[in-house]
Amino acid sequence: MTTPKGRLLVVDDEPVILEILKAMLDDEADSIETAQNGVIALEKMTSLQFDAIVSDISMPQMTGIQMLAEMRQREIDIPVVILTSYSDKGNMLQALRLGAIDFLEKPFDPDKLCLIVRNTLDLGMAYKNCDAELNEIYKDNKLSPEAQQKIRDIKSSSRFLRKSMQVGLKK
């Protein structure tokens, strides 16, 4: 039995870069979807489940930063790695503040990218597994209102811990 590797969404406005990233990351994920901008990526996030996202920062229609902000507003809690072709400390800090897990400059070391994506996929799958276990406990048991409230509190704490972990990763 093979261990699941997760589902990845790669977002970049350049089709050639999308194909290169997809080929580079093929061994890291069970499946890889692509989107050519943040708008398309958000649409895919609402219809498909992903464990991690790799996104360019500079794209037409919606930048990677705008996509991150929209994800946070919609409470889409998927770990994101941001890629950029230019070094801009302001954009890097803004992306990290919005919850990006990491920030890599192009050209990037392929081994480093694969390692970061693998770790990000693992983190995303751990988030999803934790939520699934809490949901199972909640729906399968006839719990008292107090126990149901405790589960809601745990879910809320889980979201808080994820955000705290993201802040910790920024330092």
Short mmCIF file of N, CA and C in Angstrom, two decimals:
data_model
loop_
_atom_site.label_atom_id
_atom_site.label_comp_id
_atom_site.label_asym_id
_atom_site.label_seq_id
_atom_site.Cartn_x
_atom_site.Cartn_y
_atom_site.Cartn_z
N MET A 1 0.84 -1.18 0.00
CA MET A 1 0.00 0.00 0.00
C MET A 1 0.89 1.24 0.00
N THR A 2 0.63 2.15 -0.93
CA THR A 2 1.43 3.36 -1.00
C THR A 2 0.82 4.45 -0.13
N THR A 3 1.69 5.28 0.39
CA THR A 3 1.25 6.39 1.21
C THR A 3 0.77 7.51 0.31
N PRO A 4 -0.39 8.10 0.60
CA PRO A 4 -0.87 9.22 -0.22
C PRO A 4 0.12 10.38 -0.15
N LYS A 5 0.29 11.03 -1.30
CA LYS A 5 1.22 12.16 -1.37
C LYS A 5 0.50 13.50 -1.45
N GLY A 6 -0.79 13.48 -1.73
CA GLY A 6 -1.56 14.72 -1.74
C GLY A 6 -1.81 15.27 -3.12
N ARG A 7 -2.72 16.26 -3.13
CA ARG A 7 -3.10 16.94 -4.38
C ARG A 7 -2.53 18.34 -4.37
N LEU A 8 -1.93 18.72 -5.49
CA LEU A 8 -1.25 20.00 -5.61
C LEU A 8 -1.89 20.85 -6.70
N LEU A 9 -2.00 22.14 -6.44
CA LEU A 9 -2.44 23.12 -7.44
C LEU A 9 -1.26 24.04 -7.72
N VAL A 10 -0.88 24.16 -9.00
CA VAL A 10 0.21 25.04 -9.41
C VAL A 10 -0.39 26.18 -10.21
N VAL A 11 -0.05 27.43 -9.82
CA VAL A 11 -0.64 28.62 -10.43
C VAL A 11 0.47 29.49 -11.00
N ASP A 12 0.42 29.73 -12.31
CA ASP A 12 1.38 30.61 -12.98
C ASP A 12 0.77 31.04 -14.30
N ASP A 13 1.04 32.27 -14.71
CA ASP A 13 0.45 32.77 -15.95
C ASP A 13 1.21 32.32 -17.20
N GLU A 14 2.39 31.74 -17.02
CA GLU A 14 3.17 31.29 -18.17
C GLU A 14 2.99 29.78 -18.36
N PRO A 15 2.37 29.37 -19.48
CA PRO A 15 2.13 27.94 -19.72
C PRO A 15 3.40 27.09 -19.68
N VAL A 16 4.51 27.63 -20.17
CA VAL A 16 5.77 26.88 -20.16
C VAL A 16 6.22 26.61 -18.72
N ILE A 17 6.10 27.63 -17.87
CA ILE A 17 6.48 27.47 -16.45
C ILE A 17 5.56 26.45 -15.78
N LEU A 18 4.27 26.51 -16.09
CA LEU A 18 3.34 25.52 -15.53
C LEU A 18 3.77 24.10 -15.88
N GLU A 19 4.13 23.88 -17.13
CA GLU A 19 4.54 22.54 -17.56
C GLU A 19 5.85 22.12 -16.90
N ILE A 20 6.79 23.05 -16.77
CA ILE A 20 8.06 22.74 -16.12
C ILE A 20 7.82 22.37 -14.65
N LEU A 21 7.02 23.19 -13.96
CA LEU A 21 6.73 22.92 -12.55
C LEU A 21 6.00 21.59 -12.38
N LYS A 22 5.05 21.35 -13.26
CA LYS A 22 4.29 20.10 -13.19
C LYS A 22 5.23 18.90 -13.36
N ALA A 23 6.16 18.98 -14.30
CA ALA A 23 7.11 17.89 -14.52
C ALA A 23 8.06 17.74 -13.33
N MET A 24 8.54 18.86 -12.80
CA MET A 24 9.47 18.81 -11.66
C MET A 24 8.82 18.22 -10.42
N LEU A 25 7.54 18.54 -10.21
CA LEU A 25 6.86 18.16 -8.97
C LEU A 25 6.03 16.89 -9.09
N ASP A 26 6.10 16.25 -10.25
CA ASP A 26 5.26 15.07 -10.51
C ASP A 26 5.44 13.97 -9.47
N ASP A 27 6.65 13.75 -9.00
CA ASP A 27 6.89 12.69 -8.01
C ASP A 27 6.47 13.08 -6.60
N GLU A 28 6.20 14.36 -6.38
CA GLU A 28 5.88 14.84 -5.03
C GLU A 28 4.40 14.73 -4.69
N ALA A 29 3.53 14.64 -5.69
CA ALA A 29 2.08 14.65 -5.45
C ALA A 29 1.40 13.50 -6.18
N ASP A 30 0.24 13.12 -5.66
CA ASP A 30 -0.57 12.11 -6.35
C ASP A 30 -1.16 12.69 -7.63
N SER A 31 -1.56 13.96 -7.56
CA SER A 31 -2.10 14.62 -8.75
C SER A 31 -1.77 16.10 -8.69
N ILE A 32 -1.62 16.68 -9.87
CA ILE A 32 -1.29 18.10 -9.98
C ILE A 32 -2.26 18.74 -10.96
N GLU A 33 -2.93 19.78 -10.50
CA GLU A 33 -3.78 20.61 -11.35
C GLU A 33 -3.04 21.92 -11.59
N THR A 34 -3.37 22.59 -12.69
CA THR A 34 -2.76 23.89 -12.98
C THR A 34 -3.83 24.94 -13.21
N ALA A 35 -3.44 26.19 -12.98
CA ALA A 35 -4.30 27.34 -13.26
C ALA A 35 -3.41 28.48 -13.73
N GLN A 36 -3.90 29.26 -14.72
CA GLN A 36 -3.08 30.32 -15.29
C GLN A 36 -3.24 31.66 -14.59
N ASN A 37 -4.08 31.74 -13.58
CA ASN A 37 -4.15 32.96 -12.77
C ASN A 37 -4.90 32.66 -11.48
N GLY A 38 -4.91 33.65 -10.59
CA GLY A 38 -5.55 33.47 -9.29
C GLY A 38 -7.05 33.26 -9.37
N VAL A 39 -7.70 33.88 -10.35
CA VAL A 39 -9.15 33.73 -10.49
C VAL A 39 -9.50 32.28 -10.80
N ILE A 40 -8.80 31.71 -11.77
CA ILE A 40 -9.04 30.31 -12.13
C ILE A 40 -8.68 29.40 -10.96
N ALA A 41 -7.59 29.72 -10.27
CA ALA A 41 -7.18 28.91 -9.12
C ALA A 41 -8.26 28.90 -8.04
N LEU A 42 -8.84 30.07 -7.74
CA LEU A 42 -9.90 30.13 -6.73
C LEU A 42 -11.11 29.31 -7.14
N GLU A 43 -11.45 29.34 -8.43
CA GLU A 43 -12.56 28.52 -8.92
C GLU A 43 -12.26 27.03 -8.69
N LYS A 44 -11.03 26.63 -8.99
CA LYS A 44 -10.66 25.23 -8.78
C LYS A 44 -10.68 24.86 -7.30
N MET A 45 -10.30 25.80 -6.44
CA MET A 45 -10.30 25.54 -5.00
C MET A 45 -11.71 25.30 -4.47
N THR A 46 -12.71 25.87 -5.12
CA THR A 46 -14.08 25.68 -4.65
C THR A 46 -14.67 24.36 -5.14
N SER A 47 -14.13 23.82 -6.23
CA SER A 47 -14.71 22.58 -6.77
C SER A 47 -13.85 21.34 -6.50
N LEU A 48 -12.58 21.53 -6.22
CA LEU A 48 -11.66 20.41 -5.97
C LEU A 48 -10.95 20.61 -4.63
N GLN A 49 -10.49 19.53 -4.05
CA GLN A 49 -9.74 19.63 -2.79
C GLN A 49 -8.25 19.53 -3.08
N PHE A 50 -7.49 20.44 -2.49
CA PHE A 50 -6.04 20.44 -2.64
C PHE A 50 -5.40 20.41 -1.27
N ASP A 51 -4.20 19.83 -1.23
CA ASP A 51 -3.44 19.78 0.02
C ASP A 51 -2.40 20.88 0.08
N ALA A 52 -2.02 21.42 -1.08
CA ALA A 52 -1.04 22.50 -1.12
C ALA A 52 -1.17 23.23 -2.46
N ILE A 53 -0.64 24.46 -2.45
CA ILE A 53 -0.66 25.30 -3.65
C ILE A 53 0.73 25.90 -3.84
N VAL A 54 1.20 25.92 -5.08
CA VAL A 54 2.42 26.64 -5.45
C VAL A 54 1.97 27.70 -6.43
N SER A 55 2.27 28.98 -6.12
CA SER A 55 1.76 30.06 -6.96
C SER A 55 2.82 31.10 -7.25
N ASP A 56 2.83 31.56 -8.50
CA ASP A 56 3.61 32.73 -8.87
C ASP A 56 2.99 33.93 -8.17
N ILE A 57 3.78 34.97 -7.99
CA ILE A 57 3.25 36.17 -7.33
C ILE A 57 2.74 37.18 -8.35
N SER A 58 3.42 37.26 -9.50
CA SER A 58 3.10 38.29 -10.49
C SER A 58 2.32 37.67 -11.65
N MET A 59 0.99 37.94 -11.66
CA MET A 59 0.13 37.40 -12.71
C MET A 59 -0.94 38.44 -13.05
N PRO A 60 -1.44 38.41 -14.30
CA PRO A 60 -2.54 39.32 -14.64
C PRO A 60 -3.84 38.86 -13.98
N GLN A 61 -4.81 39.71 -13.95
CA GLN A 61 -6.14 39.49 -13.38
C GLN A 61 -6.11 39.43 -11.87
N MET A 62 -5.26 38.58 -11.30
CA MET A 62 -5.17 38.47 -9.84
C MET A 62 -3.77 37.98 -9.49
N THR A 63 -3.05 38.76 -8.72
CA THR A 63 -1.70 38.37 -8.32
C THR A 63 -1.76 37.26 -7.27
N GLY A 64 -0.61 36.67 -7.01
CA GLY A 64 -0.53 35.67 -5.96
C GLY A 64 -0.90 36.24 -4.60
N ILE A 65 -0.52 37.50 -4.35
CA ILE A 65 -0.87 38.18 -3.09
C ILE A 65 -2.38 38.36 -2.99
N GLN A 66 -3.00 38.82 -4.07
CA GLN A 66 -4.46 39.00 -4.07
C GLN A 66 -5.18 37.66 -3.89
N MET A 67 -4.64 36.61 -4.50
CA MET A 67 -5.23 35.28 -4.35
C MET A 67 -5.15 34.83 -2.88
N LEU A 68 -3.99 35.04 -2.25
CA LEU A 68 -3.84 34.69 -0.84
C LEU A 68 -4.84 35.45 0.03
N ALA A 69 -4.98 36.75 -0.23
CA ALA A 69 -5.92 37.57 0.54
C ALA A 69 -7.35 37.06 0.37
N GLU A 70 -7.71 36.71 -0.84
CA GLU A 70 -9.05 36.19 -1.11
C GLU A 70 -9.25 34.82 -0.45
N MET A 71 -8.22 34.00 -0.46
CA MET A 71 -8.31 32.70 0.22
C MET A 71 -8.57 32.89 1.71
N ARG A 72 -7.86 33.82 2.32
CA ARG A 72 -8.04 34.06 3.76
C ARG A 72 -9.43 34.59 4.04
N GLN A 73 -9.92 35.49 3.17
CA GLN A 73 -11.26 36.05 3.35
C GLN A 73 -12.32 34.96 3.24
N ARG A 74 -12.14 34.03 2.31
CA ARG A 74 -13.10 32.93 2.13
C ARG A 74 -12.84 31.76 3.08
N GLU A 75 -11.82 31.89 3.91
CA GLU A 75 -11.42 30.84 4.85
C GLU A 75 -11.06 29.54 4.14
N ILE A 76 -10.36 29.69 3.02
CA ILE A 76 -9.80 28.54 2.31
C ILE A 76 -8.43 28.30 2.94
N ASP A 77 -8.32 27.22 3.67
CA ASP A 77 -7.15 26.98 4.50
C ASP A 77 -6.25 25.91 3.88
N ILE A 78 -5.56 26.30 2.81
CA ILE A 78 -4.63 25.41 2.11
C ILE A 78 -3.25 26.05 2.17
N PRO A 79 -2.21 25.31 2.58
CA PRO A 79 -0.88 25.90 2.63
C PRO A 79 -0.39 26.29 1.23
N VAL A 80 0.26 27.47 1.15
CA VAL A 80 0.69 28.03 -0.14
C VAL A 80 2.19 28.34 -0.10
N VAL A 81 2.87 27.97 -1.19
CA VAL A 81 4.26 28.36 -1.42
C VAL A 81 4.23 29.37 -2.56
N ILE A 82 4.86 30.53 -2.36
CA ILE A 82 4.87 31.59 -3.37
C ILE A 82 6.21 31.58 -4.11
N LEU A 83 6.13 31.72 -5.44
CA LEU A 83 7.31 31.83 -6.30
C LEU A 83 7.33 33.22 -6.92
N THR A 84 8.52 33.77 -7.10
CA THR A 84 8.62 35.07 -7.76
C THR A 84 9.91 35.14 -8.56
N SER A 85 9.90 35.96 -9.62
CA SER A 85 11.11 36.13 -10.42
C SER A 85 11.93 37.33 -9.98
N TYR A 86 11.45 38.07 -9.02
CA TYR A 86 12.22 39.22 -8.53
C TYR A 86 12.14 39.27 -7.01
N SER A 87 13.22 39.75 -6.44
CA SER A 87 13.29 39.82 -4.98
C SER A 87 12.67 41.13 -4.50
N ASP A 88 11.58 41.03 -3.78
CA ASP A 88 10.90 42.19 -3.24
C ASP A 88 10.50 41.86 -1.80
N LYS A 89 11.25 42.44 -0.87
CA LYS A 89 11.01 42.12 0.54
C LYS A 89 9.59 42.47 0.96
N GLY A 90 9.04 43.56 0.43
CA GLY A 90 7.67 43.95 0.78
C GLY A 90 6.66 42.90 0.38
N ASN A 91 6.77 42.41 -0.86
CA ASN A 91 5.86 41.35 -1.32
C ASN A 91 6.04 40.07 -0.53
N MET A 92 7.31 39.76 -0.22
CA MET A 92 7.58 38.54 0.54
C MET A 92 6.90 38.63 1.91
N LEU A 93 7.09 39.74 2.60
CA LEU A 93 6.48 39.90 3.93
C LEU A 93 4.96 39.89 3.85
N GLN A 94 4.42 40.54 2.83
CA GLN A 94 2.96 40.56 2.68
C GLN A 94 2.42 39.15 2.44
N ALA A 95 3.09 38.38 1.59
CA ALA A 95 2.66 37.00 1.33
C ALA A 95 2.72 36.17 2.61
N LEU A 96 3.78 36.32 3.37
CA LEU A 96 3.91 35.56 4.61
C LEU A 96 2.85 35.99 5.63
N ARG A 97 2.57 37.28 5.70
CA ARG A 97 1.52 37.76 6.61
C ARG A 97 0.15 37.19 6.24
N LEU A 98 -0.07 36.98 4.96
CA LEU A 98 -1.34 36.43 4.50
C LEU A 98 -1.40 34.91 4.62
N GLY A 99 -0.33 34.31 5.12
CA GLY A 99 -0.37 32.88 5.39
C GLY A 99 0.46 31.99 4.49
N ALA A 100 1.24 32.58 3.57
CA ALA A 100 2.11 31.73 2.75
C ALA A 100 3.07 30.97 3.66
N ILE A 101 3.33 29.74 3.32
CA ILE A 101 4.23 28.89 4.10
C ILE A 101 5.69 29.21 3.78
N ASP A 102 5.97 29.49 2.51
CA ASP A 102 7.34 29.79 2.10
C ASP A 102 7.31 30.67 0.86
N PHE A 103 8.47 31.21 0.51
CA PHE A 103 8.62 32.17 -0.57
C PHE A 103 9.94 31.84 -1.27
N LEU A 104 9.89 31.48 -2.55
CA LEU A 104 11.09 31.13 -3.30
C LEU A 104 11.27 32.04 -4.50
N GLU A 105 12.52 32.43 -4.74
CA GLU A 105 12.84 33.26 -5.90
C GLU A 105 13.23 32.38 -7.08
N LYS A 106 12.74 32.77 -8.28
CA LYS A 106 13.15 32.11 -9.52
C LYS A 106 14.48 32.72 -9.94
N PRO A 107 15.39 32.02 -10.50
CA PRO A 107 15.35 30.56 -10.64
C PRO A 107 15.61 29.90 -9.28
N PHE A 108 14.92 28.83 -9.03
CA PHE A 108 15.03 28.15 -7.75
C PHE A 108 15.75 26.82 -7.93
N ASP A 109 16.31 26.36 -6.87
CA ASP A 109 16.95 25.04 -6.85
C ASP A 109 15.84 23.99 -6.90
N PRO A 110 15.83 23.13 -7.93
CA PRO A 110 14.76 22.13 -8.05
C PRO A 110 14.63 21.23 -6.82
N ASP A 111 15.77 20.83 -6.24
CA ASP A 111 15.71 19.97 -5.05
C ASP A 111 15.07 20.69 -3.87
N LYS A 112 15.41 21.97 -3.73
CA LYS A 112 14.82 22.76 -2.63
C LYS A 112 13.32 22.91 -2.84
N LEU A 113 12.92 23.22 -4.07
CA LEU A 113 11.49 23.36 -4.37
C LEU A 113 10.75 22.05 -4.05
N CYS A 114 11.30 20.93 -4.49
CA CYS A 114 10.64 19.64 -4.25
C CYS A 114 10.51 19.35 -2.76
N LEU A 115 11.56 19.65 -2.00
CA LEU A 115 11.52 19.42 -0.56
C LEU A 115 10.47 20.31 0.11
N ILE A 116 10.44 21.58 -0.26
CA ILE A 116 9.45 22.50 0.32
C ILE A 116 8.04 22.07 -0.05
N VAL A 117 7.82 21.70 -1.29
CA VAL A 117 6.49 21.26 -1.72
C VAL A 117 6.09 19.97 -1.01
N ARG A 118 7.02 19.03 -0.87
CA ARG A 118 6.71 17.78 -0.16
C ARG A 118 6.28 18.08 1.28
N ASN A 119 7.04 18.94 1.97
CA ASN A 119 6.70 19.30 3.35
C ASN A 119 5.37 20.05 3.42
N THR A 120 5.11 20.89 2.45
CA THR A 120 3.86 21.65 2.43
C THR A 120 2.67 20.73 2.17
N LEU A 121 2.83 19.78 1.27
CA LEU A 121 1.78 18.78 1.03
C LEU A 121 1.51 17.97 2.30
N ASP A 122 2.57 17.56 2.99
CA ASP A 122 2.40 16.81 4.25
C ASP A 122 1.63 17.64 5.27
N LEU A 123 1.96 18.91 5.37
CA LEU A 123 1.26 19.80 6.29
C LEU A 123 -0.21 19.93 5.92
N GLY A 124 -0.48 20.12 4.64
CA GLY A 124 -1.86 20.24 4.17
C GLY A 124 -2.67 18.98 4.42
N MET A 125 -2.05 17.82 4.22
CA MET A 125 -2.76 16.56 4.48
C MET A 125 -3.00 16.37 5.98
N ALA A 126 -2.06 16.82 6.81
CA ALA A 126 -2.25 16.74 8.26
C ALA A 126 -3.42 17.62 8.69
N TYR A 127 -3.51 18.84 8.11
CA TYR A 127 -4.66 19.72 8.40
C TYR A 127 -5.96 19.00 8.07
N LYS A 128 -6.00 18.44 6.85
CA LYS A 128 -7.22 17.80 6.36
C LYS A 128 -7.59 16.59 7.22
N ASN A 129 -6.60 15.79 7.60
CA ASN A 129 -6.86 14.61 8.43
C ASN A 129 -7.39 15.00 9.80
N CYS A 130 -6.84 16.05 10.37
CA CYS A 130 -7.31 16.53 11.68
C CYS A 130 -8.76 16.97 11.58
N ASP A 131 -9.08 17.75 10.56
CA ASP A 131 -10.47 18.20 10.36
C ASP A 131 -11.41 17.02 10.14
N ALA A 132 -10.97 16.04 9.35
CA ALA A 132 -11.81 14.87 9.06
C ALA A 132 -12.08 14.07 10.34
N GLU A 133 -11.07 13.90 11.16
CA GLU A 133 -11.26 13.17 12.42
C GLU A 133 -12.23 13.90 13.34
N LEU A 134 -12.08 15.21 13.42
CA LEU A 134 -13.01 15.98 14.25
C LEU A 134 -14.44 15.89 13.72
N ASN A 135 -14.58 15.94 12.40
CA ASN A 135 -15.92 15.83 11.80
C ASN A 135 -16.53 14.46 12.07
N GLU A 136 -15.72 13.40 11.99
CA GLU A 136 -16.22 12.05 12.27
C GLU A 136 -16.71 11.94 13.71
N ILE A 137 -15.91 12.44 14.62
CA ILE A 137 -16.31 12.40 16.03
C ILE A 137 -17.63 13.14 16.22
N TYR A 138 -17.72 14.28 15.56
CA TYR A 138 -18.90 15.14 15.71
C TYR A 138 -20.15 14.49 15.14
N LYS A 139 -20.07 13.92 13.93
CA LYS A 139 -21.29 13.42 13.28
C LYS A 139 -21.65 11.99 13.67
N ASP A 140 -20.66 11.16 14.00
CA ASP A 140 -20.94 9.75 14.29
C ASP A 140 -21.47 9.49 15.69
N ASN A 141 -21.20 10.38 16.57
CA ASN A 141 -21.63 10.18 17.95
C ASN A 141 -22.81 11.08 18.28
N LYS A 142 -23.68 10.57 19.07
CA LYS A 142 -24.78 11.39 19.56
C LYS A 142 -24.23 12.09 20.79
N LEU A 143 -23.68 13.25 20.56
CA LEU A 143 -23.01 13.98 21.63
C LEU A 143 -23.94 14.97 22.30
N SER A 144 -23.65 15.22 23.53
CA SER A 144 -24.39 16.24 24.25
C SER A 144 -24.06 17.60 23.65
N PRO A 145 -24.90 18.59 23.86
CA PRO A 145 -24.61 19.94 23.36
C PRO A 145 -23.26 20.46 23.86
N GLU A 146 -22.90 20.10 25.09
CA GLU A 146 -21.62 20.55 25.64
C GLU A 146 -20.45 19.93 24.87
N ALA A 147 -20.57 18.64 24.55
CA ALA A 147 -19.51 17.97 23.80
C ALA A 147 -19.41 18.53 22.38
N GLN A 148 -20.56 18.82 21.77
CA GLN A 148 -20.56 19.43 20.44
C GLN A 148 -19.87 20.79 20.48
N GLN A 149 -20.13 21.55 21.53
CA GLN A 149 -19.48 22.86 21.66
C GLN A 149 -17.97 22.69 21.82
N LYS A 150 -17.56 21.68 22.57
CA LYS A 150 -16.12 21.41 22.74
C LYS A 150 -15.46 21.11 21.40
N ILE A 151 -16.14 20.33 20.56
CA ILE A 151 -15.59 20.02 19.24
C ILE A 151 -15.49 21.29 18.40
N ARG A 152 -16.51 22.14 18.45
CA ARG A 152 -16.43 23.42 17.72
C ARG A 152 -15.25 24.24 18.24
N ASP A 153 -15.04 24.22 19.55
CA ASP A 153 -13.91 24.95 20.14
C ASP A 153 -12.58 24.39 19.66
N ILE A 154 -12.50 23.05 19.58
CA ILE A 154 -11.27 22.41 19.10
C ILE A 154 -11.01 22.80 17.65
N LYS A 155 -12.05 22.80 16.82
CA LYS A 155 -11.88 23.20 15.41
C LYS A 155 -11.39 24.63 15.33
N SER A 156 -11.96 25.50 16.15
CA SER A 156 -11.55 26.90 16.17
C SER A 156 -10.09 27.00 16.62
N SER A 157 -9.73 26.24 17.64
CA SER A 157 -8.35 26.23 18.13
C SER A 157 -7.41 25.69 17.06
N SER A 158 -7.87 24.70 16.31
CA SER A 158 -7.06 24.13 15.24
C SER A 158 -6.76 25.19 14.18
N ARG A 159 -7.77 25.98 13.80
CA ARG A 159 -7.54 27.06 12.84
C ARG A 159 -6.56 28.08 13.42
N PHE A 160 -6.72 28.39 14.72
CA PHE A 160 -5.82 29.34 15.37
C PHE A 160 -4.39 28.80 15.37
N LEU A 161 -4.22 27.52 15.68
CA LEU A 161 -2.89 26.92 15.69
C LEU A 161 -2.26 26.95 14.30
N ARG A 162 -3.05 26.70 13.26
CA ARG A 162 -2.53 26.76 11.90
C ARG A 162 -2.01 28.15 11.60
N LYS A 163 -2.79 29.16 11.97
CA LYS A 163 -2.35 30.54 11.73
C LYS A 163 -1.11 30.85 12.55
N SER A 164 -1.05 30.35 13.78
CA SER A 164 0.12 30.57 14.63
C SER A 164 1.34 29.90 14.04
N MET A 165 1.16 28.68 13.49
CA MET A 165 2.27 27.98 12.86
C MET A 165 2.78 28.77 11.67
N GLN A 166 1.85 29.37 10.92
CA GLN A 166 2.26 30.16 9.76
C GLN A 166 3.05 31.37 10.21
N VAL A 167 2.62 32.01 11.31
CA VAL A 167 3.36 33.15 11.84
C VAL A 167 4.74 32.69 12.28
N GLY A 168 4.81 31.53 12.95
CA GLY A 168 6.08 30.98 13.38
C GLY A 168 7.01 30.69 12.22
N LEU A 169 6.46 30.23 11.11
CA LEU A 169 7.27 29.94 9.93
C LEU A 169 7.80 31.20 9.28
N LYS A 170 7.16 32.34 9.54
CA LYS A 170 7.56 33.60 8.93
C LYS A 170 8.82 34.16 9.56
N LYS A 171 9.09 33.78 10.81
CA LYS A 171 10.22 34.37 11.54
C LYS A 171 11.52 33.74 11.13
#
